[in-house]
PDB file of C-alpha atoms in Angstrom:
ATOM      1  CA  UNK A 726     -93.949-142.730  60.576  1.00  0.00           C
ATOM      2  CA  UNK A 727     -97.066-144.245  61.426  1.00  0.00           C
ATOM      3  CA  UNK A 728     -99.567-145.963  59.032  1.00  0.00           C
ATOM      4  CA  UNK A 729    -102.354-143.576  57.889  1.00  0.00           C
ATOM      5  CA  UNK A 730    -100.252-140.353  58.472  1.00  0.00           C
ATOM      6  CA  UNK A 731    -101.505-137.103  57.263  1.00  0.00           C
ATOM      7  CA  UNK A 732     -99.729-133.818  55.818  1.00  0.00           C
ATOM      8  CA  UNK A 733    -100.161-130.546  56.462  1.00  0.00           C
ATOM      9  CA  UNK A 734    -100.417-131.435  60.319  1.00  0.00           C
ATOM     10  CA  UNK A 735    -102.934-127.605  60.195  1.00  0.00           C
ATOM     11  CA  UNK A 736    -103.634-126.079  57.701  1.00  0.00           C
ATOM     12  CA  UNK A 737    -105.309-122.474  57.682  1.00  0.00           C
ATOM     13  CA  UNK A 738    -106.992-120.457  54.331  1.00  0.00           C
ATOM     14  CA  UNK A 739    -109.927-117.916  53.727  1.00  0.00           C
ATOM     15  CA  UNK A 740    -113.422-118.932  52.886  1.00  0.00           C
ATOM     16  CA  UNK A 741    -113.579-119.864  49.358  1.00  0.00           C
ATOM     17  CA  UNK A 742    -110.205-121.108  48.795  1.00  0.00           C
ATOM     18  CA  UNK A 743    -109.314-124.344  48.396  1.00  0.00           C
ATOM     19  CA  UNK A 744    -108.141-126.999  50.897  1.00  0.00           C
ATOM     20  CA  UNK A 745    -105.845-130.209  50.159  1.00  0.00           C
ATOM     21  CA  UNK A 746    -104.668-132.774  52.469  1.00  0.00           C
ATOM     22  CA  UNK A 747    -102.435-135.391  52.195  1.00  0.00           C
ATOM     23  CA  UNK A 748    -102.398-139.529  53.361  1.00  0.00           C
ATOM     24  CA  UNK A 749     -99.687-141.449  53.618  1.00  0.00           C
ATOM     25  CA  UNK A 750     -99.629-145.004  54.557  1.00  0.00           C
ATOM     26  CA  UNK A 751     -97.329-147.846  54.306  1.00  0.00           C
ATOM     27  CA  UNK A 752     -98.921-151.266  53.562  1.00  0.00           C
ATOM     28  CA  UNK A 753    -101.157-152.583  50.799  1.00  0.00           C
ATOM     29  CA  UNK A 754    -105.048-151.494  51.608  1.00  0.00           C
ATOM     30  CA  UNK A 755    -108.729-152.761  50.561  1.00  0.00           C
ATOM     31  CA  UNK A 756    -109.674-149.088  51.137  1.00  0.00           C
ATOM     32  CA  UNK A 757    -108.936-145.491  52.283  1.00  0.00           C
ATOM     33  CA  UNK A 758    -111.568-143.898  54.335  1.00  0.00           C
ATOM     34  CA  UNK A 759    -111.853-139.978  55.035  1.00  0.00           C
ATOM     35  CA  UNK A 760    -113.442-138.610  57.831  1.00  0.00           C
ATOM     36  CA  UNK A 761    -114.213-135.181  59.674  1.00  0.00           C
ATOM     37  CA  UNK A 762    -114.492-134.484  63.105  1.00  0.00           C
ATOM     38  CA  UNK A 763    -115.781-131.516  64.683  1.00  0.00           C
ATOM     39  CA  UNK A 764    -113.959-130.430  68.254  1.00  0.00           C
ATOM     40  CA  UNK A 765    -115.132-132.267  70.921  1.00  0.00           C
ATOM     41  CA  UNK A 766    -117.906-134.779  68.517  1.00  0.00           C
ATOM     42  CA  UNK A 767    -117.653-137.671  67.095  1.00  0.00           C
ATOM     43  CA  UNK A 768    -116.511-138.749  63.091  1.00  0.00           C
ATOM     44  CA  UNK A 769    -118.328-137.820  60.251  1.00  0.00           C
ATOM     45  CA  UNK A 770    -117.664-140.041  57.334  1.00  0.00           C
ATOM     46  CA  UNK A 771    -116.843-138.207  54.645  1.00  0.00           C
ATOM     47  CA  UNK A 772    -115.864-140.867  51.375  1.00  0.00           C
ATOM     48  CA  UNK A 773    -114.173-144.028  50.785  1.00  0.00           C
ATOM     49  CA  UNK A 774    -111.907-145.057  47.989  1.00  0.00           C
ATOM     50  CA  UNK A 775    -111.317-148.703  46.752  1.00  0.00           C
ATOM     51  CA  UNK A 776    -107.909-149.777  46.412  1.00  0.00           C
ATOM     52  CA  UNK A 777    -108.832-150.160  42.498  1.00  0.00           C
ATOM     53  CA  UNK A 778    -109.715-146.758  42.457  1.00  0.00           C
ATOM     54  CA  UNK A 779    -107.746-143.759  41.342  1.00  0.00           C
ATOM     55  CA  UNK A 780    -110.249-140.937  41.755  1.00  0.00           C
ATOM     56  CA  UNK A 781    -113.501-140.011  43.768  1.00  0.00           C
ATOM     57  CA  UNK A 782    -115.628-137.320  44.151  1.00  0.00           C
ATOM     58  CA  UNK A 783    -118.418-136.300  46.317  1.00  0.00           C
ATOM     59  CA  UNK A 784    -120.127-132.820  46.212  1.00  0.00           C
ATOM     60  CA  UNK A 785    -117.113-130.429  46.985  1.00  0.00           C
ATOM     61  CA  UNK A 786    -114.659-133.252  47.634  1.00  0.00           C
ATOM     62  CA  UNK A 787    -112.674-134.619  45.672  1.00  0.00           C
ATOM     63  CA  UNK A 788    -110.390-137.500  46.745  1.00  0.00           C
ATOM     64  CA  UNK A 789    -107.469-139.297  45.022  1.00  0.00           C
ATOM     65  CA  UNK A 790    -105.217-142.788  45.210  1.00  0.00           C
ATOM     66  CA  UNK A 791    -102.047-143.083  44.052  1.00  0.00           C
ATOM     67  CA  UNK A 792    -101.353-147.212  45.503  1.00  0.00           C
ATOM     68  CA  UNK A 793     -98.109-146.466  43.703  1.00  0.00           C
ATOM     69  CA  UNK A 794     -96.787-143.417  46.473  1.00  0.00           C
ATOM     70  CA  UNK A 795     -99.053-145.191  48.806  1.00  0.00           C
ATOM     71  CA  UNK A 796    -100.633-141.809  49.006  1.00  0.00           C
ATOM     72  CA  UNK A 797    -104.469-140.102  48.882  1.00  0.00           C
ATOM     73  CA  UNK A 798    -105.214-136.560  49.153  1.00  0.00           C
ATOM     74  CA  UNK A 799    -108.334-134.883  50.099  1.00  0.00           C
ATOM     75  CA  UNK A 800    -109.627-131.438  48.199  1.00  0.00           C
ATOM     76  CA  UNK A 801    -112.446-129.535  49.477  1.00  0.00           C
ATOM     77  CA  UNK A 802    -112.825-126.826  46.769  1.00  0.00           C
ATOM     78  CA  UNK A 803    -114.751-123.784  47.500  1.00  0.00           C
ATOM     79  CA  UNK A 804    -114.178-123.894  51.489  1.00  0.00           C
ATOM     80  CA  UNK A 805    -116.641-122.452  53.916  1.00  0.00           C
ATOM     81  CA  UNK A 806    -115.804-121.155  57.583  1.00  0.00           C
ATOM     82  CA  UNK A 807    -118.401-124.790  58.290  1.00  0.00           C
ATOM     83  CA  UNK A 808    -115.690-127.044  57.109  1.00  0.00           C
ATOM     84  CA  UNK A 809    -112.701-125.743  59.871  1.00  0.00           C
ATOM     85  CA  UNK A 810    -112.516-129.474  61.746  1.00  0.00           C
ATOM     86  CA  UNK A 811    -109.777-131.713  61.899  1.00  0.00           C
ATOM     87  CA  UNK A 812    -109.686-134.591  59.001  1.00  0.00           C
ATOM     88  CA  UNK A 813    -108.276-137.891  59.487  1.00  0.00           C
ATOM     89  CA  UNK A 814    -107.779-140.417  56.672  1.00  0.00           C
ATOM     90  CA  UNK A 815    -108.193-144.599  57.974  1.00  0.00           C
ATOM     91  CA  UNK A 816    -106.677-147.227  56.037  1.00  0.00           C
ATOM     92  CA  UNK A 817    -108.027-151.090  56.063  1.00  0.00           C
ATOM     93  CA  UNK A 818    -105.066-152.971  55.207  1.00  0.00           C
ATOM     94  CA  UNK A 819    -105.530-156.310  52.467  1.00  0.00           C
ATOM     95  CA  UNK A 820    -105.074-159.232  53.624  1.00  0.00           C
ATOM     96  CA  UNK A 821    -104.008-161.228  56.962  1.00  0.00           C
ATOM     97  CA  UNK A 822    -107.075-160.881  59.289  1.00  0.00           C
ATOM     98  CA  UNK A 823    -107.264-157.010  59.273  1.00  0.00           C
ATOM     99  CA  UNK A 824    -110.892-157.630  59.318  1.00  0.00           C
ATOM    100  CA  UNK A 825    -112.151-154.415  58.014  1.00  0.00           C
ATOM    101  CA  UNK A 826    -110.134-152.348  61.199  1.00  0.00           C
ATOM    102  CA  UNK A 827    -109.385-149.039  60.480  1.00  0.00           C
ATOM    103  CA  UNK A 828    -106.075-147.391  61.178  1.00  0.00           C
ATOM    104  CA  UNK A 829    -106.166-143.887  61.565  1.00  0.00           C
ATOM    105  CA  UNK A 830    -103.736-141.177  60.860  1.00  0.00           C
ATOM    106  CA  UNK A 831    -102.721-138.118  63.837  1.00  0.00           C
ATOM    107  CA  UNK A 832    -105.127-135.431  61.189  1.00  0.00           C
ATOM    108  CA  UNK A 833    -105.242-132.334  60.020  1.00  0.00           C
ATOM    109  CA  UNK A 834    -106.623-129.703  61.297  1.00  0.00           C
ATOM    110  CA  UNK A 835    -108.455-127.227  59.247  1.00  0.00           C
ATOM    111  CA  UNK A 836    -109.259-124.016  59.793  1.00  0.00           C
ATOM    112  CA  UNK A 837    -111.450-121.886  57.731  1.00  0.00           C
ATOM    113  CA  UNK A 838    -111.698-118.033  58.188  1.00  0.00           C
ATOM    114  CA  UNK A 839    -114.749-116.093  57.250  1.00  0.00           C
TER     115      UNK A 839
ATOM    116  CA  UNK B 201    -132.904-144.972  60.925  1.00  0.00           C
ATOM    117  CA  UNK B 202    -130.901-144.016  64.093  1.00  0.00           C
ATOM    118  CA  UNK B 203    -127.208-143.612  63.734  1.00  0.00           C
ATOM    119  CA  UNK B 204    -124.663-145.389  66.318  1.00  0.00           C
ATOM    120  CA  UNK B 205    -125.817-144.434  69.438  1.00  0.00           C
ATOM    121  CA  UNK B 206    -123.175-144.159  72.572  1.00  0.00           C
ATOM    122  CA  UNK B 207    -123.817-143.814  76.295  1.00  0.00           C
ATOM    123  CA  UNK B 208    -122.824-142.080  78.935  1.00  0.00           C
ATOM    124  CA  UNK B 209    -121.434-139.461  76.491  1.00  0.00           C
ATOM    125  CA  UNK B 210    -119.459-138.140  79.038  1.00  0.00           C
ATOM    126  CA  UNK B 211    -118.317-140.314  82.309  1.00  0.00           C
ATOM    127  CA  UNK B 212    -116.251-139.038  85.267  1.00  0.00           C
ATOM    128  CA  UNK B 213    -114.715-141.742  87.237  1.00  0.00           C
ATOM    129  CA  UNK B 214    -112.396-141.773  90.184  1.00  0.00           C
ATOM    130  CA  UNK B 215    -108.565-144.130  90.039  1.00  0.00           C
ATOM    131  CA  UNK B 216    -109.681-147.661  91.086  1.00  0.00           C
ATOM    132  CA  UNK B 217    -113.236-147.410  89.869  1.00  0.00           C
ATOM    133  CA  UNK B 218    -114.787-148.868  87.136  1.00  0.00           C
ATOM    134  CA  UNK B 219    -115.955-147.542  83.785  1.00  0.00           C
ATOM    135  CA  UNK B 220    -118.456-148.989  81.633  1.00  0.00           C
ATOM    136  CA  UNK B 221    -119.320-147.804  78.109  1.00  0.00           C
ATOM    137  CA  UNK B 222    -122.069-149.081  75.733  1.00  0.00           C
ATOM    138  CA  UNK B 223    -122.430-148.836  71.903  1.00  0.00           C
ATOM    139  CA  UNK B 224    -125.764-149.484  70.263  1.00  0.00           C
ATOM    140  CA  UNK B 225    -124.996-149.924  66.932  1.00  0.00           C
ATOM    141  CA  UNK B 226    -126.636-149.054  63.680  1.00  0.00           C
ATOM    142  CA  UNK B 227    -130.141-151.131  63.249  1.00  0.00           C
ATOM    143  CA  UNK B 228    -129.089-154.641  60.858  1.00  0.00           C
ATOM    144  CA  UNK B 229    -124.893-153.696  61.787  1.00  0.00           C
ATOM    145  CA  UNK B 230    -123.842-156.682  62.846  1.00  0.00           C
ATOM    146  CA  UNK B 231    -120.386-155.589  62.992  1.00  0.00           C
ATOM    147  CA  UNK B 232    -119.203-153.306  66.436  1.00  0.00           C
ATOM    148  CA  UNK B 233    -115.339-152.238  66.213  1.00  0.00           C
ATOM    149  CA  UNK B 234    -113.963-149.816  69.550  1.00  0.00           C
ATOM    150  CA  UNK B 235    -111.673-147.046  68.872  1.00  0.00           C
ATOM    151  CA  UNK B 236    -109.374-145.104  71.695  1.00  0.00           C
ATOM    152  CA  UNK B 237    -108.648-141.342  71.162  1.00  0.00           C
ATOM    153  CA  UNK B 238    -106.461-140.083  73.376  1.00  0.00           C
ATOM    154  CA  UNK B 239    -105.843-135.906  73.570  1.00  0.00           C
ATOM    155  CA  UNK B 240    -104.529-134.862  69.863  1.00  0.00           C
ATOM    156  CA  UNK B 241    -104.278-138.020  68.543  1.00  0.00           C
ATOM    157  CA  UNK B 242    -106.351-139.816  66.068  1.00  0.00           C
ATOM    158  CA  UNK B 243    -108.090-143.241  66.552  1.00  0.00           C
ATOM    159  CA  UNK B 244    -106.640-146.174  67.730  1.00  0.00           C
ATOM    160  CA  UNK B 245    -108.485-149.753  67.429  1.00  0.00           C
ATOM    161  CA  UNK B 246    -109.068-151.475  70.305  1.00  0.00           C
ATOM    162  CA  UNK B 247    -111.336-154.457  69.474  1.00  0.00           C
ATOM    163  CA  UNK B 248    -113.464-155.658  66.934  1.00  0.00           C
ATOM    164  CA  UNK B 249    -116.990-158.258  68.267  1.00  0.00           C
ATOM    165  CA  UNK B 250    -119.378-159.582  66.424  1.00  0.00           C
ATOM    166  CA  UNK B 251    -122.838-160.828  68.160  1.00  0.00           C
ATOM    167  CA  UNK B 252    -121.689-163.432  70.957  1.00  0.00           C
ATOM    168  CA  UNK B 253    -117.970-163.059  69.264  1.00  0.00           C
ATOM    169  CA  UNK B 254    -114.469-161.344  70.188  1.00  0.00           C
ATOM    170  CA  UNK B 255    -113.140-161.897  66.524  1.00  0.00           C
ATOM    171  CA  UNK B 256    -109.903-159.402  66.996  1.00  0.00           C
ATOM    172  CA  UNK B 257    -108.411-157.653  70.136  1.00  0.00           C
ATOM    173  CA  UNK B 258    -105.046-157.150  69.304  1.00  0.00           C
ATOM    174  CA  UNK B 259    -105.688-153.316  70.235  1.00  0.00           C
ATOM    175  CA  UNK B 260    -106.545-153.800  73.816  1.00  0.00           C
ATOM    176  CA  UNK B 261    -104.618-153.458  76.732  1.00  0.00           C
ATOM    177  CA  UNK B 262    -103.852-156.770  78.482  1.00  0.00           C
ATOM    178  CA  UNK B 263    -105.060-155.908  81.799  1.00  0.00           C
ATOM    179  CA  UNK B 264    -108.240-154.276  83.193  1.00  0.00           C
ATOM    180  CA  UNK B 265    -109.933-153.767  79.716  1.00  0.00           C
ATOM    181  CA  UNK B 266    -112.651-155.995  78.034  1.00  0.00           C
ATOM    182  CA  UNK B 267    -115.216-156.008  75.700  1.00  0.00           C
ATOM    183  CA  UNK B 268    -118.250-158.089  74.928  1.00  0.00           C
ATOM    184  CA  UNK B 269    -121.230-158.127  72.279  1.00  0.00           C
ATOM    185  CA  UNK B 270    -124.124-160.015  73.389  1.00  0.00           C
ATOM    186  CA  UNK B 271    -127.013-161.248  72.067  1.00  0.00           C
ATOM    187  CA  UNK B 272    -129.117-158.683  73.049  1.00  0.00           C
ATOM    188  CA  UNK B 273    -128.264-155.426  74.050  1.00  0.00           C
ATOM    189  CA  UNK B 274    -125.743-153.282  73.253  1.00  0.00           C
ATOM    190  CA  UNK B 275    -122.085-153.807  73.396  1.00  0.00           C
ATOM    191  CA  UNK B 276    -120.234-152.740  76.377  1.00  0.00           C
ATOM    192  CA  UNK B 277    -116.388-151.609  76.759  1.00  0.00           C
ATOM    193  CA  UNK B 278    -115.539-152.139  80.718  1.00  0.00           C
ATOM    194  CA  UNK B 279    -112.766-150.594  81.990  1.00  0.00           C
ATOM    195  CA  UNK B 280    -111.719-152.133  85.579  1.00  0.00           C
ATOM    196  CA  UNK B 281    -109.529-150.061  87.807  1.00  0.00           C
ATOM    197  CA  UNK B 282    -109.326-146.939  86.032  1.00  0.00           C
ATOM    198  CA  UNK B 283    -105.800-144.710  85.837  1.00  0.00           C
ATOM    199  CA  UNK B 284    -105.842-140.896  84.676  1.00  0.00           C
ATOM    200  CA  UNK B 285    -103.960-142.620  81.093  1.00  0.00           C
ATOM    201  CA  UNK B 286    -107.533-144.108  80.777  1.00  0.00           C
ATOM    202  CA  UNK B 287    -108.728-140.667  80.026  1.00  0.00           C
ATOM    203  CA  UNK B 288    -109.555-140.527  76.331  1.00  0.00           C
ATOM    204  CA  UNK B 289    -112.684-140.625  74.178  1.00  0.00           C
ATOM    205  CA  UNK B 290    -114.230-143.840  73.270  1.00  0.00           C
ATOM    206  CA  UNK B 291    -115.620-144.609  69.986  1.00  0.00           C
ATOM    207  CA  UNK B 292    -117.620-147.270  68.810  1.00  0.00           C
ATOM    208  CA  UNK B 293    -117.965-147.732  65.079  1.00  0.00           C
ATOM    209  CA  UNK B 294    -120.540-150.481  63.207  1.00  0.00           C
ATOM    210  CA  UNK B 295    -120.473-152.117  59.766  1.00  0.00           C
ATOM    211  CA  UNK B 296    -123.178-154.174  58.132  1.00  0.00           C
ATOM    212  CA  UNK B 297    -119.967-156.439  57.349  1.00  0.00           C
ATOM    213  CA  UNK B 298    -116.562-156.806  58.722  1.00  0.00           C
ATOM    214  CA  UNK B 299    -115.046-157.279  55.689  1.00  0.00           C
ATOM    215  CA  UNK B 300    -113.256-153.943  55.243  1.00  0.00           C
ATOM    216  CA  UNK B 301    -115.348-152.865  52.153  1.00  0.00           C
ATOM    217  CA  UNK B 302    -118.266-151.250  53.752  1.00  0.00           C
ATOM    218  CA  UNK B 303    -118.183-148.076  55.639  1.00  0.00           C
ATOM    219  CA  UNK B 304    -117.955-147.960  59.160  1.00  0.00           C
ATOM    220  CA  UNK B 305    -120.425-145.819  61.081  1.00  0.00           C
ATOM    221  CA  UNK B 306    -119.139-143.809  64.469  1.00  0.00           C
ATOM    222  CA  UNK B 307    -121.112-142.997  67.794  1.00  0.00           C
ATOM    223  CA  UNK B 308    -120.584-139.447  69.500  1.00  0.00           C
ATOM    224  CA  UNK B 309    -117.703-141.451  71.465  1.00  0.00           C
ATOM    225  CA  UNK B 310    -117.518-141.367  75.210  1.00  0.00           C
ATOM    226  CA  UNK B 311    -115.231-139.620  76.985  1.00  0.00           C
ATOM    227  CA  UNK B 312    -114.028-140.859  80.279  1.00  0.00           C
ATOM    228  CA  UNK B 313    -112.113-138.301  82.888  1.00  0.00           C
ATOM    229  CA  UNK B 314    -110.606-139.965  85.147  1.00  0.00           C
ATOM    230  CA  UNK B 315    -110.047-137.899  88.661  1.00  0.00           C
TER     231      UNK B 315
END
Protein backbone atom coordinates (compact mmCIF):
# COMPACT_ATOMS: atom_id res chain seq x y z
CA UNK A 1 0.00 0.00 0.00
CA UNK A 2 1.11 3.30 -0.78
CA UNK A 3 2.19 6.05 1.71
CA UNK A 4 -0.68 8.46 2.56
CA UNK A 5 -3.48 5.89 1.72
CA UNK A 6 -6.98 6.65 2.59
CA UNK A 7 -10.09 4.41 3.76
CA UNK A 8 -13.31 4.34 2.81
CA UNK A 9 -12.11 4.69 -0.96
CA UNK A 10 -16.26 6.61 -1.25
CA UNK A 11 -18.11 7.09 1.07
CA UNK A 12 -21.91 8.20 0.71
CA UNK A 13 -24.47 9.59 3.82
CA UNK A 14 -27.46 12.12 4.11
CA UNK A 15 -27.07 15.73 4.96
CA UNK A 16 -26.51 16.06 8.56
CA UNK A 17 -24.84 12.92 9.32
CA UNK A 18 -21.56 12.53 10.04
CA UNK A 19 -18.53 11.74 7.82
CA UNK A 20 -15.10 9.97 8.91
CA UNK A 21 -12.18 9.17 6.88
CA UNK A 22 -9.30 7.36 7.45
CA UNK A 23 -5.11 7.93 6.68
CA UNK A 24 -2.79 5.54 6.67
CA UNK A 25 0.81 6.01 6.07
CA UNK A 26 3.93 4.17 6.64
CA UNK A 27 6.98 6.26 7.67
CA UNK A 28 7.68 8.70 10.49
CA UNK A 29 6.11 12.37 9.49
CA UNK A 30 6.70 16.21 10.56
CA UNK A 31 3.00 16.59 9.62
CA UNK A 32 -0.32 15.31 8.16
CA UNK A 33 -2.08 17.65 5.91
CA UNK A 34 -5.91 17.33 4.84
CA UNK A 35 -7.23 18.67 1.89
CA UNK A 36 -10.54 18.90 -0.28
CA UNK A 37 -10.94 19.04 -3.77
CA UNK A 38 -13.90 19.85 -5.65
CA UNK A 39 -14.35 17.86 -9.26
CA UNK A 40 -12.46 19.27 -11.77
CA UNK A 41 -10.63 22.41 -9.21
CA UNK A 42 -7.89 22.61 -7.52
CA UNK A 43 -7.04 21.68 -3.40
CA UNK A 44 -8.50 23.36 -0.71
CA UNK A 45 -6.50 23.07 2.42
CA UNK A 46 -8.44 22.00 4.94
CA UNK A 47 -5.99 21.46 8.47
CA UNK A 48 -2.68 20.28 9.40
CA UNK A 49 -1.60 18.22 12.33
CA UNK A 50 1.96 18.19 13.91
CA UNK A 51 3.49 14.99 14.43
CA UNK A 52 3.35 15.99 18.34
CA UNK A 53 -0.13 16.35 18.04
CA UNK A 54 -2.90 13.97 18.92
CA UNK A 55 -6.01 16.01 18.18
CA UNK A 56 -7.21 19.07 16.02
CA UNK A 57 -10.14 20.76 15.33
CA UNK A 58 -11.35 23.35 13.02
CA UNK A 59 -15.04 24.51 12.75
CA UNK A 60 -16.87 21.17 11.83
CA UNK A 61 -13.66 19.16 11.51
CA UNK A 62 -12.21 17.42 13.64
CA UNK A 63 -8.93 15.59 12.89
CA UNK A 64 -6.89 12.99 14.84
CA UNK A 65 -3.10 11.29 15.04
CA UNK A 66 -2.45 8.21 16.29
CA UNK A 67 1.85 8.13 15.25
CA UNK A 68 1.43 4.83 17.05
CA UNK A 69 -1.11 3.03 14.03
CA UNK A 70 0.53 5.52 11.83
CA UNK A 71 -3.02 6.57 11.27
CA UNK A 72 -5.28 10.11 11.15
CA UNK A 73 -8.85 10.31 10.53
CA UNK A 74 -10.88 13.13 9.35
CA UNK A 75 -14.64 13.91 10.89
CA UNK A 76 -16.81 16.40 9.38
CA UNK A 77 -19.80 16.39 11.81
CA UNK A 78 -23.01 17.82 10.75
CA UNK A 79 -22.43 17.24 6.80
CA UNK A 80 -23.98 19.43 4.19
CA UNK A 81 -24.78 18.38 0.44
CA UNK A 82 -21.52 21.49 0.02
CA UNK A 83 -19.01 19.16 1.47
CA UNK A 84 -19.58 15.98 -1.33
CA UNK A 85 -15.70 16.35 -2.84
CA UNK A 86 -13.08 13.97 -2.72
CA UNK A 87 -10.51 14.34 0.44
CA UNK A 88 -7.00 13.44 0.29
CA UNK A 89 -4.72 13.36 3.35
CA UNK A 90 -0.54 14.39 2.43
CA UNK A 91 2.09 13.30 4.64
CA UNK A 92 5.69 15.22 4.95
CA UNK A 93 7.90 12.58 6.05
CA UNK A 94 10.85 13.57 9.08
CA UNK A 95 13.91 13.55 8.21
CA UNK A 96 16.35 12.76 5.10
CA UNK A 97 15.78 15.72 2.68
CA UNK A 98 11.94 15.33 2.33
CA UNK A 99 12.01 19.01 2.26
CA UNK A 100 8.54 19.78 3.22
CA UNK A 101 7.11 17.44 -0.10
CA UNK A 102 3.90 16.21 0.33
CA UNK A 103 2.84 12.68 -0.44
CA UNK A 104 -0.59 12.24 -1.16
CA UNK A 105 -2.96 9.44 -0.66
CA UNK A 106 -5.53 7.95 -3.88
CA UNK A 107 -8.79 9.94 -1.56
CA UNK A 108 -11.97 9.60 -0.69
CA UNK A 109 -14.64 10.56 -2.24
CA UNK A 110 -17.55 12.01 -0.47
CA UNK A 111 -20.78 12.32 -1.34
CA UNK A 112 -23.40 14.18 0.47
CA UNK A 113 -27.18 13.84 -0.36
CA UNK A 114 -29.64 16.58 0.32
CA UNK B 1 -3.57 38.84 -1.05
CA UNK B 2 -3.91 36.69 -4.24
CA UNK B 3 -3.79 32.98 -3.84
CA UNK B 4 -1.41 30.71 -6.18
CA UNK B 5 -2.22 31.68 -9.40
CA UNK B 6 -1.80 29.00 -12.49
CA UNK B 7 -1.87 29.55 -16.24
CA UNK B 8 -3.18 28.28 -19.01
CA UNK B 9 -5.78 26.53 -16.79
CA UNK B 10 -6.54 24.36 -19.40
CA UNK B 11 -3.92 23.53 -22.43
CA UNK B 12 -4.58 21.27 -25.44
CA UNK B 13 -1.50 20.14 -27.11
CA UNK B 14 -0.84 17.83 -29.99
CA UNK B 15 2.04 14.40 -29.53
CA UNK B 16 5.45 16.02 -30.27
CA UNK B 17 4.55 19.51 -29.17
CA UNK B 18 5.49 21.29 -26.35
CA UNK B 19 3.69 22.27 -23.16
CA UNK B 20 4.53 24.98 -20.94
CA UNK B 21 2.90 25.69 -17.57
CA UNK B 22 3.52 28.62 -15.15
CA UNK B 23 2.85 28.97 -11.37
CA UNK B 24 2.83 32.38 -9.75
CA UNK B 25 3.06 31.72 -6.38
CA UNK B 26 1.65 33.24 -3.26
CA UNK B 27 3.13 37.02 -2.72
CA UNK B 28 6.51 36.53 0.02
CA UNK B 29 6.29 32.23 -0.90
CA UNK B 30 9.49 31.63 -1.65
CA UNK B 31 8.94 28.05 -1.81
CA UNK B 32 7.21 26.51 -5.43
CA UNK B 33 6.71 22.53 -5.22
CA UNK B 34 4.85 20.77 -8.73
CA UNK B 35 2.40 18.10 -8.27
CA UNK B 36 1.11 15.51 -11.20
CA UNK B 37 -2.54 14.23 -11.01
CA UNK B 38 -3.24 11.85 -13.28
CA UNK B 39 -7.24 10.61 -13.85
CA UNK B 40 -8.43 9.19 -10.23
CA UNK B 41 -5.41 9.43 -8.61
CA UNK B 42 -4.19 11.77 -6.03
CA UNK B 43 -1.03 14.00 -6.23
CA UNK B 44 2.18 13.00 -7.09
CA UNK B 45 5.40 15.37 -6.50
CA UNK B 46 7.29 16.18 -9.22
CA UNK B 47 9.80 18.87 -8.16
CA UNK B 48 10.42 21.18 -5.57
CA UNK B 49 12.59 25.05 -6.73
CA UNK B 50 13.35 27.62 -4.83
CA UNK B 51 14.23 31.22 -6.52
CA UNK B 52 17.24 30.45 -9.04
CA UNK B 53 17.26 26.73 -7.30
CA UNK B 54 16.18 23.00 -8.30
CA UNK B 55 16.57 21.81 -4.57
CA UNK B 56 14.65 18.23 -5.20
CA UNK B 57 13.45 16.46 -8.45
CA UNK B 58 13.38 13.06 -7.59
CA UNK B 59 9.60 13.11 -8.89
CA UNK B 60 10.29 14.00 -12.43
CA UNK B 61 10.52 12.02 -15.32
CA UNK B 62 14.06 11.74 -16.74
CA UNK B 63 13.36 12.78 -20.15
CA UNK B 64 11.41 15.66 -21.76
CA UNK B 65 10.32 17.29 -18.39
CA UNK B 66 11.95 20.33 -16.57
CA UNK B 67 11.35 22.89 -14.30
CA UNK B 68 12.87 26.21 -13.41
CA UNK B 69 12.21 29.18 -10.84
CA UNK B 70 13.74 32.32 -11.83
CA UNK B 71 14.40 35.37 -10.47
CA UNK B 72 11.65 37.06 -11.74
CA UNK B 73 8.67 35.71 -13.02
CA UNK B 74 6.86 32.91 -12.37
CA UNK B 75 7.94 29.37 -12.38
CA UNK B 76 7.45 27.35 -15.40
CA UNK B 77 6.95 23.37 -15.80
CA UNK B 78 7.98 22.58 -19.67
CA UNK B 79 7.00 19.59 -21.01
CA UNK B 80 9.01 18.76 -24.42
CA UNK B 81 7.51 16.26 -26.78
CA UNK B 82 4.30 15.61 -25.30
CA UNK B 83 2.61 11.79 -25.23
CA UNK B 84 -1.26 11.26 -24.44
CA UNK B 85 0.38 9.70 -20.66
CA UNK B 86 1.28 13.45 -20.29
CA UNK B 87 -2.36 14.12 -19.90
CA UNK B 88 -2.98 14.95 -16.25
CA UNK B 89 -3.56 18.08 -14.17
CA UNK B 90 -0.71 20.10 -13.00
CA UNK B 91 -0.48 21.62 -9.70
CA UNK B 92 1.73 24.01 -8.32
CA UNK B 93 1.77 24.45 -4.57
CA UNK B 94 3.92 27.43 -2.51
CA UNK B 95 5.20 27.64 1.07
CA UNK B 96 6.67 30.64 2.83
CA UNK B 97 9.30 27.81 3.89
CA UNK B 98 10.30 24.49 2.64
CA UNK B 99 10.70 23.09 5.74
CA UNK B 100 7.64 20.82 5.91
CA UNK B 101 5.97 22.76 8.84
CA UNK B 102 4.10 25.38 7.02
CA UNK B 103 1.17 24.81 4.85
CA UNK B 104 1.43 24.53 1.34
CA UNK B 105 -0.86 26.63 -0.83
CA UNK B 106 -2.32 25.03 -4.36
CA UNK B 107 -3.09 26.83 -7.79
CA UNK B 108 -6.34 25.75 -9.81
CA UNK B 109 -3.75 23.19 -11.51
CA UNK B 110 -3.45 22.96 -15.24
CA UNK B 111 -4.65 20.42 -17.12
CA UNK B 112 -2.94 19.39 -20.26
CA UNK B 113 -4.92 17.09 -23.05
CA UNK B 114 -2.84 15.83 -25.10
CA UNK B 115 -4.45 14.93 -28.78
Amino acid sequence: SQQGEEDPQALSIQEGENATMNCSYKTSINNLQWYRQNSGRGLVHLILIRSNEREKHSGRLRVTLDTSKKSSSLLITASRAADTASYFCATDKAGGTSYGKLTFGQGTILTVHP
Amino acid sequence: NAGVMQNPRHLVRRRGQEARLRCSPMKGHSHVYWYRQLPEEGLKFMVYLQKENIIDESGMPKERFSAEFPKEGPSILRIQQVVRGDSAAYFCASSPLGQGTYTQYFGPGTRLTVL
